[in-house]
Short mmCIF file of C-alpha atoms and ligand atoms in Angstrom, two decimals:
data_model
loop_
_atom_site.label_atom_id
_atom_site.label_comp_id
_atom_site.label_asym_id
_atom_site.label_seq_id
_atom_site.Cartn_x
_atom_site.Cartn_y
_atom_site.Cartn_z
CA MET A 27 -41.10 -43.84 -70.97
CA LEU A 28 -42.37 -39.87 -72.72
CA THR A 29 -45.84 -40.40 -70.68
CA GLN A 30 -44.14 -40.66 -67.39
CA PHE A 31 -43.47 -37.00 -68.11
CA LYS A 32 -47.23 -36.10 -69.34
CA LEU A 33 -47.93 -34.15 -66.15
CA TRP A 34 -51.34 -34.24 -67.90
CA ARG A 35 -52.40 -37.72 -67.82
CA ASP A 36 -53.60 -39.54 -65.36
CA ALA A 37 -52.21 -43.19 -64.89
CA ARG A 38 -54.15 -44.55 -67.80
CA GLY A 39 -52.83 -42.18 -69.61
CA ARG A 40 -56.11 -40.14 -70.16
CA LEU A 41 -56.16 -36.87 -69.95
CA SER A 42 -57.26 -35.46 -66.21
CA ALA A 43 -58.69 -32.42 -65.35
CA LEU A 44 -58.05 -32.40 -62.09
CA ARG A 45 -54.14 -32.59 -63.27
CA ILE A 46 -54.50 -29.77 -65.43
CA VAL A 47 -55.94 -27.33 -62.92
CA ALA A 48 -52.90 -28.90 -60.44
CA LEU A 49 -50.11 -27.53 -63.47
CA VAL A 50 -52.03 -24.60 -63.67
CA LEU A 51 -52.41 -23.32 -59.87
CA LEU A 52 -48.13 -24.31 -60.38
CA PHE A 53 -47.79 -21.98 -62.90
CA LEU A 54 -50.07 -19.19 -61.56
CA PRO A 55 -46.91 -17.57 -59.62
CA ILE A 56 -44.70 -17.90 -62.27
CA ALA A 57 -46.92 -16.06 -64.34
CA LEU A 58 -47.47 -13.38 -61.77
CA ALA A 59 -44.07 -12.55 -61.41
CA LEU A 60 -43.78 -11.78 -65.00
CA THR A 61 -46.77 -9.47 -64.57
CA ALA A 62 -45.33 -8.09 -61.71
CA PRO A 63 -42.73 -5.27 -63.56
CA PHE A 64 -45.96 -3.96 -65.29
CA ALA A 65 -48.12 -4.13 -61.79
CA SER A 66 -46.24 -3.45 -59.29
CA GLU A 67 -43.56 -0.41 -59.30
CA GLU A 68 -41.93 -1.52 -55.66
CA PHE A 69 -40.96 -4.55 -57.11
CA SER A 70 -38.75 -3.06 -60.04
CA ALA A 71 -36.85 -1.35 -56.97
CA ARG A 72 -36.05 -4.69 -55.87
CA PRO A 73 -36.91 -7.57 -58.56
CA LEU A 74 -33.95 -10.10 -56.70
CA ASN A 75 -35.60 -9.72 -53.70
CA ASP A 76 -38.99 -10.00 -54.25
CA LEU A 77 -38.97 -12.76 -56.68
CA THR A 78 -37.23 -14.31 -53.49
CA HIS A 79 -40.21 -13.26 -51.29
CA ARG A 80 -42.85 -14.56 -53.72
CA ALA A 81 -40.32 -18.02 -54.62
CA GLY A 82 -40.36 -19.49 -50.61
CA TYR A 83 -44.42 -17.89 -50.28
CA TRP A 84 -45.45 -19.90 -52.83
CA ALA A 85 -43.36 -22.92 -51.66
CA LEU A 86 -44.89 -22.92 -48.19
CA MET A 87 -48.28 -22.94 -49.17
CA PHE A 88 -47.40 -25.41 -52.06
CA VAL A 89 -46.83 -27.48 -49.05
CA ILE A 90 -49.78 -26.08 -47.05
CA ILE A 91 -52.55 -27.64 -50.06
CA THR A 92 -50.38 -31.14 -50.08
CA LEU A 93 -50.70 -31.16 -45.97
CA ALA A 94 -54.13 -30.58 -47.32
CA ILE A 95 -55.44 -32.73 -49.57
CA THR A 96 -55.32 -36.03 -47.09
CA PRO A 97 -58.99 -34.06 -45.07
CA LEU A 98 -60.03 -32.36 -47.97
CA ARG A 99 -60.28 -35.97 -49.89
CA ARG A 100 -61.94 -37.81 -46.91
CA ILE A 101 -64.11 -34.55 -46.06
CA ALA A 102 -65.24 -34.49 -49.11
CA ARG A 103 -65.11 -37.69 -50.54
CA TYR A 104 -63.04 -36.67 -53.04
CA GLY A 105 -60.49 -39.51 -52.94
CA ALA A 106 -58.92 -39.01 -57.03
CA LEU A 107 -57.66 -35.89 -55.08
CA VAL A 108 -54.79 -37.64 -54.14
CA ASP A 109 -54.05 -37.89 -57.95
CA VAL A 110 -52.26 -34.56 -57.83
CA ARG A 111 -50.27 -35.12 -54.22
CA ARG A 112 -47.55 -35.78 -54.88
CA MET A 113 -47.08 -32.81 -58.53
CA ILE A 114 -48.17 -30.39 -55.78
CA GLY A 115 -45.39 -30.93 -53.24
CA VAL A 116 -42.95 -31.33 -55.66
CA GLY A 117 -44.44 -28.15 -56.88
CA ALA A 118 -43.29 -27.25 -53.24
CA PHE A 119 -40.05 -28.30 -53.51
CA CYS A 120 -38.82 -26.72 -57.13
CA TYR A 121 -40.41 -23.17 -55.27
CA ALA A 122 -38.23 -23.75 -52.14
CA VAL A 123 -34.96 -24.25 -54.91
CA ALA A 124 -36.09 -21.78 -56.45
CA HIS A 125 -36.08 -19.58 -52.99
CA ILE A 126 -32.42 -20.27 -52.29
CA LEU A 127 -30.76 -19.91 -56.05
CA LEU A 128 -32.81 -16.11 -56.09
CA ASN A 129 -31.58 -16.08 -52.64
CA ILE A 130 -27.95 -16.49 -53.82
CA ALA A 131 -28.30 -14.76 -56.71
CA ASN A 132 -29.71 -11.28 -54.48
CA GLU A 133 -26.06 -11.88 -52.25
CA LYS A 134 -24.17 -11.83 -55.85
CA PHE A 135 -23.96 -14.66 -56.07
CA ASN A 136 -21.36 -14.75 -53.19
CA VAL A 137 -22.23 -18.02 -51.76
CA ALA A 138 -19.33 -18.08 -48.62
CA LYS A 139 -21.47 -15.12 -47.41
CA VAL A 140 -24.60 -17.59 -47.63
CA ALA A 141 -23.51 -20.38 -46.27
CA THR A 142 -22.43 -18.25 -43.42
CA GLU A 143 -25.63 -16.41 -42.52
CA ILE A 144 -27.25 -20.03 -42.97
CA VAL A 145 -24.82 -20.76 -39.37
CA LEU A 146 -25.25 -17.23 -38.07
CA ARG A 147 -29.08 -16.10 -38.51
CA LEU A 148 -31.89 -18.77 -36.52
CA TYR A 149 -34.43 -17.93 -38.72
CA LEU A 150 -32.26 -18.94 -41.86
CA THR A 151 -30.67 -22.27 -39.63
CA ILE A 152 -34.66 -23.42 -39.32
CA GLY A 153 -35.34 -22.81 -43.22
CA PHE A 154 -32.38 -24.25 -43.90
CA ILE A 155 -33.28 -28.10 -42.13
CA GLY A 156 -36.75 -27.48 -43.49
CA PHE A 157 -35.98 -27.75 -47.13
CA LEU A 158 -33.05 -30.37 -46.33
CA GLY A 159 -36.52 -31.90 -44.91
CA LEU A 160 -38.61 -30.89 -48.04
CA THR A 161 -35.18 -32.30 -50.28
CA ALA A 162 -35.76 -35.91 -48.28
CA LEU A 163 -38.83 -36.29 -50.00
CA ALA A 164 -39.08 -35.26 -52.97
CA VAL A 165 -36.04 -37.73 -53.49
CA THR A 166 -38.13 -40.54 -51.97
CA SER A 167 -41.29 -39.45 -54.18
CA THR A 168 -40.68 -41.84 -57.05
CA ASP A 169 -43.16 -44.85 -57.79
CA GLY A 170 -39.28 -46.76 -57.36
CA MET A 171 -38.55 -45.07 -54.04
CA VAL A 172 -41.42 -46.22 -52.89
CA ARG A 173 -41.45 -50.09 -53.58
CA ARG A 174 -37.57 -49.67 -52.40
CA LEU A 175 -38.42 -48.49 -48.70
CA GLY A 176 -41.30 -50.05 -48.39
CA GLY A 177 -44.96 -48.95 -47.94
CA ARG A 178 -44.72 -48.34 -44.02
CA ARG A 179 -41.41 -46.73 -43.94
CA TRP A 180 -41.73 -45.12 -47.18
CA GLN A 181 -45.49 -42.94 -45.38
CA LYS A 182 -43.00 -42.67 -41.77
CA LEU A 183 -41.07 -40.52 -43.81
CA HIS A 184 -43.17 -38.64 -45.38
CA GLN A 185 -44.67 -37.89 -42.23
CA LEU A 186 -41.66 -35.89 -41.99
CA ILE A 187 -44.06 -32.96 -43.96
CA TYR A 188 -45.24 -31.70 -41.03
CA GLY A 189 -41.66 -31.01 -39.04
CA ILE A 190 -41.09 -28.95 -42.10
CA VAL A 191 -44.45 -26.91 -42.36
CA LEU A 192 -43.89 -25.74 -38.54
CA LEU A 193 -40.25 -25.13 -39.55
CA ALA A 194 -41.45 -23.24 -42.94
CA LEU A 195 -43.43 -21.75 -40.51
CA ILE A 196 -41.23 -20.38 -38.05
CA HIS A 197 -38.69 -18.87 -40.75
CA PHE A 198 -41.78 -16.68 -42.20
CA PHE A 199 -42.25 -15.24 -38.86
CA GLN A 200 -38.70 -14.89 -38.28
CA GLN A 201 -37.96 -12.75 -40.94
CA THR A 202 -41.67 -10.71 -40.93
CA LYS A 203 -40.90 -7.46 -39.57
CA LEU A 204 -44.46 -5.81 -37.84
CA ASP A 205 -47.22 -6.89 -39.59
CA ILE A 206 -47.86 -10.08 -38.70
CA TRP A 207 -50.97 -10.60 -40.30
CA VAL A 208 -50.60 -13.21 -43.20
CA PRO A 209 -48.02 -15.81 -40.88
CA THR A 210 -50.80 -15.04 -38.17
CA LEU A 211 -53.69 -16.79 -40.80
CA ILE A 212 -51.95 -19.50 -42.35
CA ALA A 213 -50.49 -20.09 -38.89
CA GLY A 214 -54.63 -20.95 -38.44
CA LEU A 215 -55.15 -23.15 -41.29
CA VAL A 216 -51.99 -24.15 -40.43
CA GLY A 217 -53.17 -25.35 -36.90
CA TRP A 218 -56.51 -26.70 -38.15
CA LEU A 219 -54.62 -29.57 -40.34
CA LEU A 220 -52.04 -30.83 -37.91
CA GLY A 221 -55.62 -30.96 -35.35
CA TYR A 222 -57.50 -32.41 -37.49
CA ARG A 223 -53.80 -35.16 -38.09
CA LEU A 224 -54.17 -35.42 -34.03
CA MET A 225 -57.73 -35.95 -34.24
CA VAL A 226 -57.73 -38.56 -36.75
CA ARG A 227 -55.00 -40.58 -35.50
CA GLY A 228 -55.15 -44.19 -34.04
CA ARG A 229 -58.57 -43.71 -34.93
CA SER A 230 -60.86 -46.31 -37.17
CA GLY A 231 -63.75 -44.20 -37.54
CA GLU A 232 -63.71 -40.30 -39.07
CA PRO A 233 -64.02 -37.22 -37.19
CA SER A 234 -68.24 -36.26 -37.11
CA ALA A 235 -68.73 -32.71 -38.39
CA LEU A 236 -69.41 -31.23 -34.26
CA MET A 237 -65.76 -32.45 -34.01
CA LEU A 238 -64.46 -30.54 -37.21
CA LEU A 239 -66.77 -27.79 -35.92
CA GLY A 240 -65.13 -28.21 -31.83
CA LEU A 241 -61.63 -27.74 -33.74
CA THR A 242 -62.61 -25.51 -35.54
CA VAL A 243 -63.80 -23.07 -32.59
CA VAL A 244 -60.84 -24.43 -30.59
CA VAL A 245 -57.79 -23.27 -33.64
CA THR A 246 -60.44 -19.96 -33.92
CA ALA A 247 -59.49 -18.97 -30.36
CA LEU A 248 -55.65 -19.70 -30.04
CA THR A 249 -55.35 -18.28 -33.82
CA PHE A 250 -57.22 -14.67 -32.14
CA ILE A 251 -55.13 -14.99 -28.70
CA GLY A 252 -52.05 -15.94 -30.08
CA GLU A 253 -52.15 -13.09 -32.42
CA ALA A 254 -52.95 -10.69 -29.74
CA ILE A 255 -49.97 -11.95 -27.31
CA GLY A 256 -47.85 -11.20 -30.43
CA ILE A 257 -49.50 -7.71 -31.10
CA ALA A 258 -48.84 -7.07 -27.20
CA ILE A 259 -45.29 -8.16 -26.92
CA ALA A 260 -44.45 -6.68 -30.28
CA PHE A 261 -46.23 -3.02 -29.03
CA ASN A 262 -45.57 -2.98 -25.09
CA THR A 263 -49.46 -3.25 -24.53
CA THR A 264 -51.83 -5.79 -22.77
CA PRO A 265 -52.94 -8.87 -25.01
CA TRP A 266 -56.72 -8.37 -23.44
CA MET A 267 -56.69 -4.19 -25.45
CA VAL A 268 -55.74 -5.97 -29.05
CA LEU A 269 -58.63 -8.58 -28.06
CA GLN A 270 -60.90 -5.96 -27.40
CA MET A 271 -60.23 -4.41 -31.03
CA ALA A 272 -61.44 -8.42 -33.22
CA PHE A 273 -64.84 -6.50 -33.43
CA ASP A 274 -63.35 -3.85 -35.27
CA VAL A 275 -64.85 -4.90 -38.38
CA ASP A 276 -64.18 -2.71 -41.64
CA LEU A 277 -66.34 -4.35 -44.55
CA ALA A 278 -65.48 -1.65 -47.10
CA THR A 279 -61.92 -2.32 -47.26
CA LEU A 280 -62.38 -5.94 -45.49
CA ASP A 281 -59.94 -5.39 -42.85
CA VAL A 282 -60.88 -8.22 -40.27
CA ARG A 283 -58.48 -9.73 -38.26
CA PRO A 284 -57.16 -12.93 -39.31
CA GLY A 285 -58.74 -15.58 -36.68
CA TRP A 286 -62.04 -13.99 -38.37
CA LEU A 287 -60.63 -16.19 -41.82
CA VAL A 288 -60.18 -18.99 -39.80
CA LEU A 289 -63.68 -19.34 -38.35
CA ALA A 290 -64.90 -19.08 -42.01
CA ALA A 291 -62.07 -21.71 -43.51
CA GLY A 292 -63.27 -24.45 -40.72
CA LEU A 293 -67.38 -23.55 -41.22
CA ALA A 294 -67.09 -23.73 -44.98
CA VAL A 295 -65.17 -27.28 -43.73
CA VAL A 296 -67.60 -28.42 -42.02
CA VAL A 297 -70.74 -27.49 -44.31
CA LEU A 298 -68.81 -29.14 -46.93
CA ASP A 299 -68.95 -32.67 -44.36
CA VAL A 300 -72.59 -31.87 -43.78
CA VAL A 301 -73.55 -31.53 -47.56
CA ARG A 302 -71.17 -35.02 -48.51
CA SER A 303 -72.63 -37.13 -45.93
CA ARG A 304 -76.19 -36.14 -47.10
CA LEU A 305 -75.02 -37.02 -50.51
CA ARG A 306 -73.96 -40.24 -48.72
CA LYS A 307 -71.21 -41.26 -50.61
CA PRO A 308 -68.42 -43.31 -48.63
CA ARG A 309 -65.70 -41.62 -47.61
CA ALA A 310 -62.44 -42.02 -49.23
CA ARG A 311 -60.09 -44.53 -46.99
CA ALA A 312 -57.43 -43.14 -45.05
CA PRO A 313 -53.75 -44.03 -46.38
CA VAL A 314 -52.90 -47.73 -44.50
CA ALA A 315 -49.59 -49.74 -45.87
CA ALA A 316 -50.70 -52.13 -48.90
CA LYS A 317 -52.33 -49.15 -50.17
CA PRO A 318 -51.64 -48.65 -54.55
CA MET A 319 -48.22 -47.09 -54.87
CA ARG A 320 -50.51 -44.22 -56.85
CA GLU A 321 -52.40 -43.50 -53.46
CA MET A 322 -48.98 -43.01 -51.35
CA ALA A 323 -47.28 -40.99 -53.79
C1 LIG B 17 -31.51 -22.35 -47.07
C2 LIG B 17 -32.95 -22.35 -46.97
C3 LIG B 17 -33.63 -21.22 -46.81
C4 LIG B 17 -32.89 -19.89 -47.23
C5 LIG B 17 -31.16 -19.29 -47.54
C6 LIG B 17 -33.90 -18.81 -46.78
C7 LIG B 17 -33.83 -17.82 -46.84
C8 LIG B 17 -35.08 -16.29 -46.46
C9 LIG B 17 -34.98 -14.83 -47.25
C10 LIG B 17 -33.74 -14.51 -46.90
C11 LIG B 17 -35.95 -14.73 -46.66
C12 LIG B 17 -35.89 -13.03 -47.00
C13 LIG B 17 -35.84 -12.70 -45.24
C14 LIG B 17 -36.20 -9.94 -46.20
O1 LIG B 17 -35.97 -9.96 -46.65
O2 LIG B 17 -35.46 -10.33 -44.29
C15 LIG B 17 -37.23 -15.87 -46.66
C16 LIG B 17 -38.33 -15.37 -46.71
C17 LIG B 17 -39.35 -16.40 -46.50
N1 LIG B 17 -38.50 -17.73 -47.02
FE1 LIG B 17 -36.82 -18.64 -46.54
N2 LIG B 17 -35.19 -19.26 -46.95
C18 LIG B 17 -34.71 -21.34 -46.83
C19 LIG B 17 -36.41 -22.41 -46.40
C20 LIG B 17 -37.57 -22.04 -47.07
C21 LIG B 17 -37.69 -22.79 -46.79
C22 LIG B 17 -37.68 -24.04 -47.27
C23 LIG B 17 -39.13 -22.34 -46.89
C24 LIG B 17 -40.63 -22.75 -47.15
C25 LIG B 17 -41.06 -24.37 -47.41
C26 LIG B 17 -39.20 -20.39 -47.28
C27 LIG B 17 -40.39 -20.33 -46.67
C28 LIG B 17 -40.03 -18.55 -46.88
C29 LIG B 17 -41.17 -17.44 -46.81
C30 LIG B 17 -42.56 -17.65 -46.53
C31 LIG B 17 -40.58 -16.03 -46.29
C32 LIG B 17 -41.23 -15.09 -46.81
C33 LIG B 17 -41.95 -14.18 -47.79
C34 LIG B 17 -42.55 -13.33 -47.84
O3 LIG B 17 -42.11 -11.90 -47.19
O4 LIG B 17 -43.62 -13.27 -47.85
N3 LIG B 17 -37.73 -20.55 -46.93
N4 LIG B 17 -36.15 -16.85 -46.92
#
């Protein structure tokens, strides 16, 4: 019974390096928050507000990492990655819970006020719906629930993750004031993951390196165009003017448009695919209903 809670051990009870890395990653935001008062003056001014933002940010990051595990394990031919997907998904839920509790604390525990704001402010309503979705996934993440629901129904339900990440992204964009650099980068990366998902849907084989390259080029272009339209609307200028600034790259301050980073990340995946295919290891198979429980969770 107790071995169930030894998260650093795999299904056979052996110490797992992968799980230890995942646990370190999951606790990293807490370590960063604990050291924040020493590292930033801004933190001390409004600590609860800062912590609310941090928890929301990491909830979104872990949702995205959960989403990235299937493409990564297939492209890297590293099937073992699936072992930490459930852990990271539940971690995302825990950060979302912390995000909401910190928000309530920030409002001096006036729960009625928080509830009213969720009803009245669209970006909070969207965040709330995303949270309900995450709760459904967390509650059904146990082996017992997988058994009870059956493989196919469980998988269908867990496809909610795609809707949840979109809601969380809209929530992120809507609360962002003027600087949309980070949300644009994250939207580009999520766009790549959703594009990959659409590409493999209904296909028996895996997408080729060329298809991954095509996806990367399309998503990069969309990231540049989307950012240009957003900035043009915010600053009352034309998207074309903004697009012309795409090549203003300041390497000294690492000031580059998010589209370039999306391109770099996509190209890294293509290189990974080419390298791994040369090593001729069979790819990890796509999850199907008859998979063992550990594989699905
Ligand atoms: C009941 C549900 C939720 C409420 C009431 C809520 C509330 C908030 C509030 C008050 C902010 C700060 C806004 C500001 O200072 O102007 C925020 C930011 C944010 N929230 Fe939520 N949220 C909810 C759900 C979620 C969920 C489910 C996620 C992700 C999975 C999420 C991710 C974020 C992110 C990424 C930010 C921006 C963080 C940053 O500044 O880097 N939120 N949310």
